[in-house]
Short mmCIF file of C-alpha atoms in Angstrom, two decimals:
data_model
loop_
_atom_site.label_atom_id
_atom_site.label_comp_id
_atom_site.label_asym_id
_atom_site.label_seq_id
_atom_site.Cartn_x
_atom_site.Cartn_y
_atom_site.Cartn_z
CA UNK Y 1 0.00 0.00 0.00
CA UNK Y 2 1.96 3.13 -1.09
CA UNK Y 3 1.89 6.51 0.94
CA UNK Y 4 -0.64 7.88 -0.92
CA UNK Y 5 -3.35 5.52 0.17
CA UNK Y 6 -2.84 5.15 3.35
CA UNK Y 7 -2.76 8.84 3.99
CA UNK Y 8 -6.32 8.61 2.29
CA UNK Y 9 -7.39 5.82 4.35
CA UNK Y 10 -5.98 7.85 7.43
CA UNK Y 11 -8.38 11.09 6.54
CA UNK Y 12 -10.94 9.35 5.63
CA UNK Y 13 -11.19 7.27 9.62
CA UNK Y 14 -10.55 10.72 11.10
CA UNK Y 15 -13.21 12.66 9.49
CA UNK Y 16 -15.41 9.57 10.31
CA UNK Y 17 -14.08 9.79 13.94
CA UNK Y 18 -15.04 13.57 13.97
CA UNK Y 19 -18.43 13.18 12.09
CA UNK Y 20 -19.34 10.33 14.72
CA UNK Y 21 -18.17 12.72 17.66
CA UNK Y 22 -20.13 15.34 16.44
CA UNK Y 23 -22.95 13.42 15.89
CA UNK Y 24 -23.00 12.05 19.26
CA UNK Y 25 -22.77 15.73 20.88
CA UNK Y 26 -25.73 16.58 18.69
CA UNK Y 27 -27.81 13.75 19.98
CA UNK Y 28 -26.42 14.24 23.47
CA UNK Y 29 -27.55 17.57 23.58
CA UNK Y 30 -31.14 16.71 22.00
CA UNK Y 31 -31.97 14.26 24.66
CA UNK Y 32 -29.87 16.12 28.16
CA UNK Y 33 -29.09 19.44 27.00
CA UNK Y 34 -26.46 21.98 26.75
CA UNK Y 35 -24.78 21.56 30.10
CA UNK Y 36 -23.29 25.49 29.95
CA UNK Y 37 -26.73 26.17 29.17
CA UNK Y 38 -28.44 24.03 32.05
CA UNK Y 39 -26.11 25.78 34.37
CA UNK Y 40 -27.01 29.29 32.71
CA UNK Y 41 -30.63 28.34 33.27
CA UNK Y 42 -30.32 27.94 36.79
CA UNK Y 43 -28.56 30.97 37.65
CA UNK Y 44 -31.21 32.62 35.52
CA UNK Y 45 -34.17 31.76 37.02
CA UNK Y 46 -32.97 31.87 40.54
CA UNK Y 47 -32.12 35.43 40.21
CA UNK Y 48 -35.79 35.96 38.32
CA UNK Y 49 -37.68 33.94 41.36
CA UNK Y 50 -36.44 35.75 43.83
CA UNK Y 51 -36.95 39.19 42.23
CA UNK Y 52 -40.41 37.98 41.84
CA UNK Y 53 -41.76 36.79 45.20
CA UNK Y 54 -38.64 38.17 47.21
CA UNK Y 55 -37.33 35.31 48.81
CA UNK Y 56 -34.15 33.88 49.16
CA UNK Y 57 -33.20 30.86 47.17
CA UNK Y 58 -30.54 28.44 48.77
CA UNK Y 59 -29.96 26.30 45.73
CA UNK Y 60 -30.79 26.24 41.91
CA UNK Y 61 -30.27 22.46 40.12
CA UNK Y 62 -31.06 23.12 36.50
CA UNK Y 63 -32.24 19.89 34.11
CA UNK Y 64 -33.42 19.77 30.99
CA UNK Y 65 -36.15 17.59 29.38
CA UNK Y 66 -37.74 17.22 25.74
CA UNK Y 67 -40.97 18.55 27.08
CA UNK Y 68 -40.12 20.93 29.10
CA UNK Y 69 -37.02 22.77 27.85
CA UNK Y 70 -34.56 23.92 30.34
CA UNK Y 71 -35.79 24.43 33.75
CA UNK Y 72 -34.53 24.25 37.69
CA UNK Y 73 -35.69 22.59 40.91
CA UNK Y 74 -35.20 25.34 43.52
CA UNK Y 75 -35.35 25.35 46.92
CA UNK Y 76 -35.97 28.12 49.49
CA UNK Y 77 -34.22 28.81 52.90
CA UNK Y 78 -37.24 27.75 54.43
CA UNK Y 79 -37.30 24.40 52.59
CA UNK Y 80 -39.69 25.13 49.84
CA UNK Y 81 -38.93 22.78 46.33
CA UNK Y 82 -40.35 24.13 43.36
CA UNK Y 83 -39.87 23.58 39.61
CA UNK Y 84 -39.95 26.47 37.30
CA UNK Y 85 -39.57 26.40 33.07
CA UNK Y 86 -37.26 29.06 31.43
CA UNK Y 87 -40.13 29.22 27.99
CA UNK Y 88 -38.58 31.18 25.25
CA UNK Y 89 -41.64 33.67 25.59
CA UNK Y 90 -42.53 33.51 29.37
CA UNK Y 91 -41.56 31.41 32.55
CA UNK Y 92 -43.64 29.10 34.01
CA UNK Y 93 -43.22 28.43 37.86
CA UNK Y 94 -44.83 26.40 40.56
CA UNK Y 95 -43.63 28.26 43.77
CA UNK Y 96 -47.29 29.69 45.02
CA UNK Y 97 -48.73 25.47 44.29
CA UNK Y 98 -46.13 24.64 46.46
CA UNK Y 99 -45.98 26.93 49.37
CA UNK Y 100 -50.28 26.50 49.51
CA UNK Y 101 -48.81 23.21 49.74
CA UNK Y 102 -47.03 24.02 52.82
CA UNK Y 103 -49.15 25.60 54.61
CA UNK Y 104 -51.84 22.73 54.12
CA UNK Y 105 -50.03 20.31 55.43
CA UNK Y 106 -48.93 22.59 58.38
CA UNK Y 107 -53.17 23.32 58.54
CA UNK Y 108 -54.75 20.02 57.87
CA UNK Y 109 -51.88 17.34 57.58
CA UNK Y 110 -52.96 15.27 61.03
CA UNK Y 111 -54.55 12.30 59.71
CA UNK Y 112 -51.93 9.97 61.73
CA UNK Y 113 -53.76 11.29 64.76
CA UNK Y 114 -57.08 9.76 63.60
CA UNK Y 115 -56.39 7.05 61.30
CA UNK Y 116 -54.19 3.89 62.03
CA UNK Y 117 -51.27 3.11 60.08
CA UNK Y 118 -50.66 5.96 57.97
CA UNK Y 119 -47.91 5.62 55.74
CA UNK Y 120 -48.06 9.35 54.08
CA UNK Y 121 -50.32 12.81 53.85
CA UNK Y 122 -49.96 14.26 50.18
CA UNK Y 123 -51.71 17.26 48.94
CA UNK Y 124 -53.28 18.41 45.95
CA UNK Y 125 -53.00 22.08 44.87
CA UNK Y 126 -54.31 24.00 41.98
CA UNK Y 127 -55.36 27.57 41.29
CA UNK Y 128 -58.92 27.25 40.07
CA UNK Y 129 -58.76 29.85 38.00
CA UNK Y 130 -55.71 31.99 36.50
CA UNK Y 131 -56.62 35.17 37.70
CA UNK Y 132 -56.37 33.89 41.09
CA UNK Y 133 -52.92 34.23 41.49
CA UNK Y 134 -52.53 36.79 43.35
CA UNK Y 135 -48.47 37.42 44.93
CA UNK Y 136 -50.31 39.70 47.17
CA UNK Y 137 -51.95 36.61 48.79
CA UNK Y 138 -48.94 34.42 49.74
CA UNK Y 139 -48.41 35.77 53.75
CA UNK Y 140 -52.22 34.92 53.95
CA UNK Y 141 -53.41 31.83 55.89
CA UNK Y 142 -54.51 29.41 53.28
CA UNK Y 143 -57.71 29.33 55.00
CA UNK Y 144 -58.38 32.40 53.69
CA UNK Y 145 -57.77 31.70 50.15
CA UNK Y 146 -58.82 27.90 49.82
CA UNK Y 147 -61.95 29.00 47.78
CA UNK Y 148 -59.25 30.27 45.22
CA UNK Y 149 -57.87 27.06 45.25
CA UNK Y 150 -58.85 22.95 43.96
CA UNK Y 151 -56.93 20.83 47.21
CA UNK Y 152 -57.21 17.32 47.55
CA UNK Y 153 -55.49 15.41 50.57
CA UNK Y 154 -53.93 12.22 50.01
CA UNK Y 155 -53.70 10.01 53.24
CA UNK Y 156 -51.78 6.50 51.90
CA UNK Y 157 -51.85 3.72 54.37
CA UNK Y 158 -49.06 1.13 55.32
CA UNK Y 159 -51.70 -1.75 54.62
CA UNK Y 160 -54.23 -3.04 52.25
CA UNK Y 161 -57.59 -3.33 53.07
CA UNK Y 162 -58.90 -6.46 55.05
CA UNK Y 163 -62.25 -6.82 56.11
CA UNK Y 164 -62.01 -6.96 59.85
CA UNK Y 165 -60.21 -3.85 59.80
CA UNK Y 166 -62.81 -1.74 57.93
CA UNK Y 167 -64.48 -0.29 60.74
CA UNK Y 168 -61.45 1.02 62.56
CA UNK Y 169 -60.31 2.58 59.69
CA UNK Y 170 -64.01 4.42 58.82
CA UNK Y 171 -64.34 5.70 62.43
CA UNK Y 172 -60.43 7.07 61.81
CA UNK Y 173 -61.72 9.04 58.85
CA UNK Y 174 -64.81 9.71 60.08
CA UNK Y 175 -63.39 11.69 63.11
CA UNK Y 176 -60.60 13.39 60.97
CA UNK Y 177 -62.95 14.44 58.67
CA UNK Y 178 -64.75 15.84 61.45
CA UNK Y 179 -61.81 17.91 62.39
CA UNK Y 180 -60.77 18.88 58.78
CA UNK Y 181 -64.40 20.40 58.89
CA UNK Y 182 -64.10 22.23 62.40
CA UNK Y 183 -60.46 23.56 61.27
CA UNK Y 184 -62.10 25.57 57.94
CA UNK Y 185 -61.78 22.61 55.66
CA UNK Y 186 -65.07 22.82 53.95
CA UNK Y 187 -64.81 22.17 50.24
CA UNK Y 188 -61.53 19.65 50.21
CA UNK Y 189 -61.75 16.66 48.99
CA UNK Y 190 -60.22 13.65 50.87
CA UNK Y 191 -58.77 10.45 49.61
CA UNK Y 192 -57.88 7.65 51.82
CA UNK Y 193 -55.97 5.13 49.72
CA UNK Y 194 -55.16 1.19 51.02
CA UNK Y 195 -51.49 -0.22 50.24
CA UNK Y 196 -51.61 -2.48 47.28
CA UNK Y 197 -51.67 -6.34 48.13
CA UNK Y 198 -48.67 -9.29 47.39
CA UNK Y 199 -49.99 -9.33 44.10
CA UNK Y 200 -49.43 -5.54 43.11
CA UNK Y 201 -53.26 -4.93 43.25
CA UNK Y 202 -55.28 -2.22 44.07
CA UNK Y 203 -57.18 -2.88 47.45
CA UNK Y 204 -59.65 0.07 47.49
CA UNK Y 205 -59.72 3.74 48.58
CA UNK Y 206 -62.05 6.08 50.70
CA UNK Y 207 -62.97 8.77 48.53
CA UNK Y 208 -64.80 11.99 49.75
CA UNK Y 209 -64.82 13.87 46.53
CA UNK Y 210 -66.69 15.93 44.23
CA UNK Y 211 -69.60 14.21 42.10
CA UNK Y 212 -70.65 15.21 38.22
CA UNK Y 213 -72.24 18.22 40.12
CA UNK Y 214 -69.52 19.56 41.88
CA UNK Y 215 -71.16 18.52 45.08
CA UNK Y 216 -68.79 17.03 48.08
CA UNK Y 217 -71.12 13.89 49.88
CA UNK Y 218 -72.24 14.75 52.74
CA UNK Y 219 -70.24 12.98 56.13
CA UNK Y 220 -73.05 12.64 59.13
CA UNK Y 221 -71.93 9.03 60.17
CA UNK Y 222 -69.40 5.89 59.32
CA UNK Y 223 -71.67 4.73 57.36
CA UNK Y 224 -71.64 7.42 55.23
CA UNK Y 225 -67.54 7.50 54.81
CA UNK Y 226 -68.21 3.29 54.17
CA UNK Y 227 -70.01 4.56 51.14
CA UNK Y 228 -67.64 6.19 49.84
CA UNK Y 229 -65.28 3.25 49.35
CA UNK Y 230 -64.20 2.47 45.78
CA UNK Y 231 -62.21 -0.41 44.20
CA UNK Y 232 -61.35 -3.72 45.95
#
C-alpha cells in the first residue's frame, strides 16, 4: 500500500471519527441538553424567582427535558422545592402550588392522629382559575384563600384493606374528617388510599370527593364514609 493511500485511508477514519463525535454531541444535547446552558438556566431563574416573590433561594439544580425545555428545581431557605420552566416567551413556575402546599399540610396534615397506620399525607393544589394568582396573597393563611384554590389530601396507608379492619379505619376518617371540617376545611376533597396487596393490586380507597355536580357527599356518620369506598 503506497503513501498515498494510506494517507487517504488515514483522513478518511478521522473525518469519520469527527463526524461520529459530532454526531454524538448533537444527539447528546437533544436528549440532556447543553450543560453550559443548564447551568445558565439555573442561575437565571434563581435570580428571576427571587426578584419575583422576594425570597431567598438556597440552591438552583437546573435539568433539561424534551418537554419541558430547560428548567430548575429550587429550593428556598425555608425548605420550599419548586420547579420552574425558562419558555422562550414567558416562565412558568410552581412556587405559590407549592408553598399553599405548605401551609396545608402545616393546617390540615394530622390524619396519623385519627387514622391507624398511615404511611403518608400528600396534597393536591391547583389555582382554580388563572386570575387567582394573586403574589399579594402568599403571607395569607390558606384558610383564607382555599376557595381560590382545587386541594385534595392524600392520606396512603401502610396496609391493604382487610375486612375486619374496615371499621377502625371508617371511624379514623370519620373523626378526621370531622376535624378537617371544624379547622375551615369545607370544600376539600379527601382520599384515603389502602397499600396495594402481594400481588401488586389495588385494594380500594375512601374517597370523599366531588360528584358530576360539583357537590362534596355529605359525612353525618361511618356509614356514610363506608359509602364512599371504591375499588377492591
Amino acid at each position: 500500500m503506497n503513501k498515498e493511500r494510506k494517507m487517504t485511508i488515514f483522513i478518511i477514519v478521522i473525518g469519520i471519527s469527527i463526524l461520529g463525535i459530532l454526531g454524538f454531541n448533537y444527539f447528546d444535547s437533544r436528549i440532556n441538553g447543553d450543560p453550559e446552558k443548564i447551568r445558565d438556566t439555573a442561575q437565571i431563574l434563581k435570580e428571576k424567582m427571587e426578584k419575583k416573590y422576594d425570597i431567598v433561594i438556597e440552591n438552583s439544580e437546573g435539568f433539561y427535558t424534551h418537554t419541558v425545555g430547560y428548567a430548575a428545581t429550587l429550593t428556598t431557605e425555608d425548605g420550599i422545592s419548586f420547579d420552574a420552566w425558562n419558555r422562550p416567551k414567558d416562565i412558568v413556575d410552581f412556587y405559590m402550588e407549592e408553598l399553599w402546599n405548605k401551609k396545608g399540610l402545616d393546617k390540615w396534615g394530622y390524619a396519623e392522629k385519627f387514622i391507624e397506620d398511615v404511611e403518608d399525607i400528600t396534597l393536591n393544589i391547583g389555582y382554580r382559575e388563572e386570575a387567582s394568582r394573586k403574589i399579594s396573597q402568599l403571607t395569607k393563611p390558606i384558610e383564607e384563600v382555599k376557595n381560590d384554590l382545587w386541594i385534595t389530601i392524600y392520606v396512603d396507608l401502610k396496609q391493604p384493606f382487610r375486612e375486619e379492619k374496615a371499621i377502625e379505619i371508617e371511624k379514623g376518617i370519620f373523626n378526621y374528617y370531622q376535624q378537617l371540617l371544624k379547622d375551615n376545611g369545607e370544600d376539600i376533597e379527601l382520599i384515603v388510599r389502602h397499600d396495594e396487596n402481594s400481588q401488586k393490586q389495588d385494594t380500594g380507597s375512601y374517597m370523599i370527593v366531588r360528584d358530576t355536580n360539583g357537590k362534596i357527599p355529605t359525612i353525618r356518620d361511618i356509614e356514610s364514609i363506608s359509602n364512599t369506598f371504591f375499588g377492591g
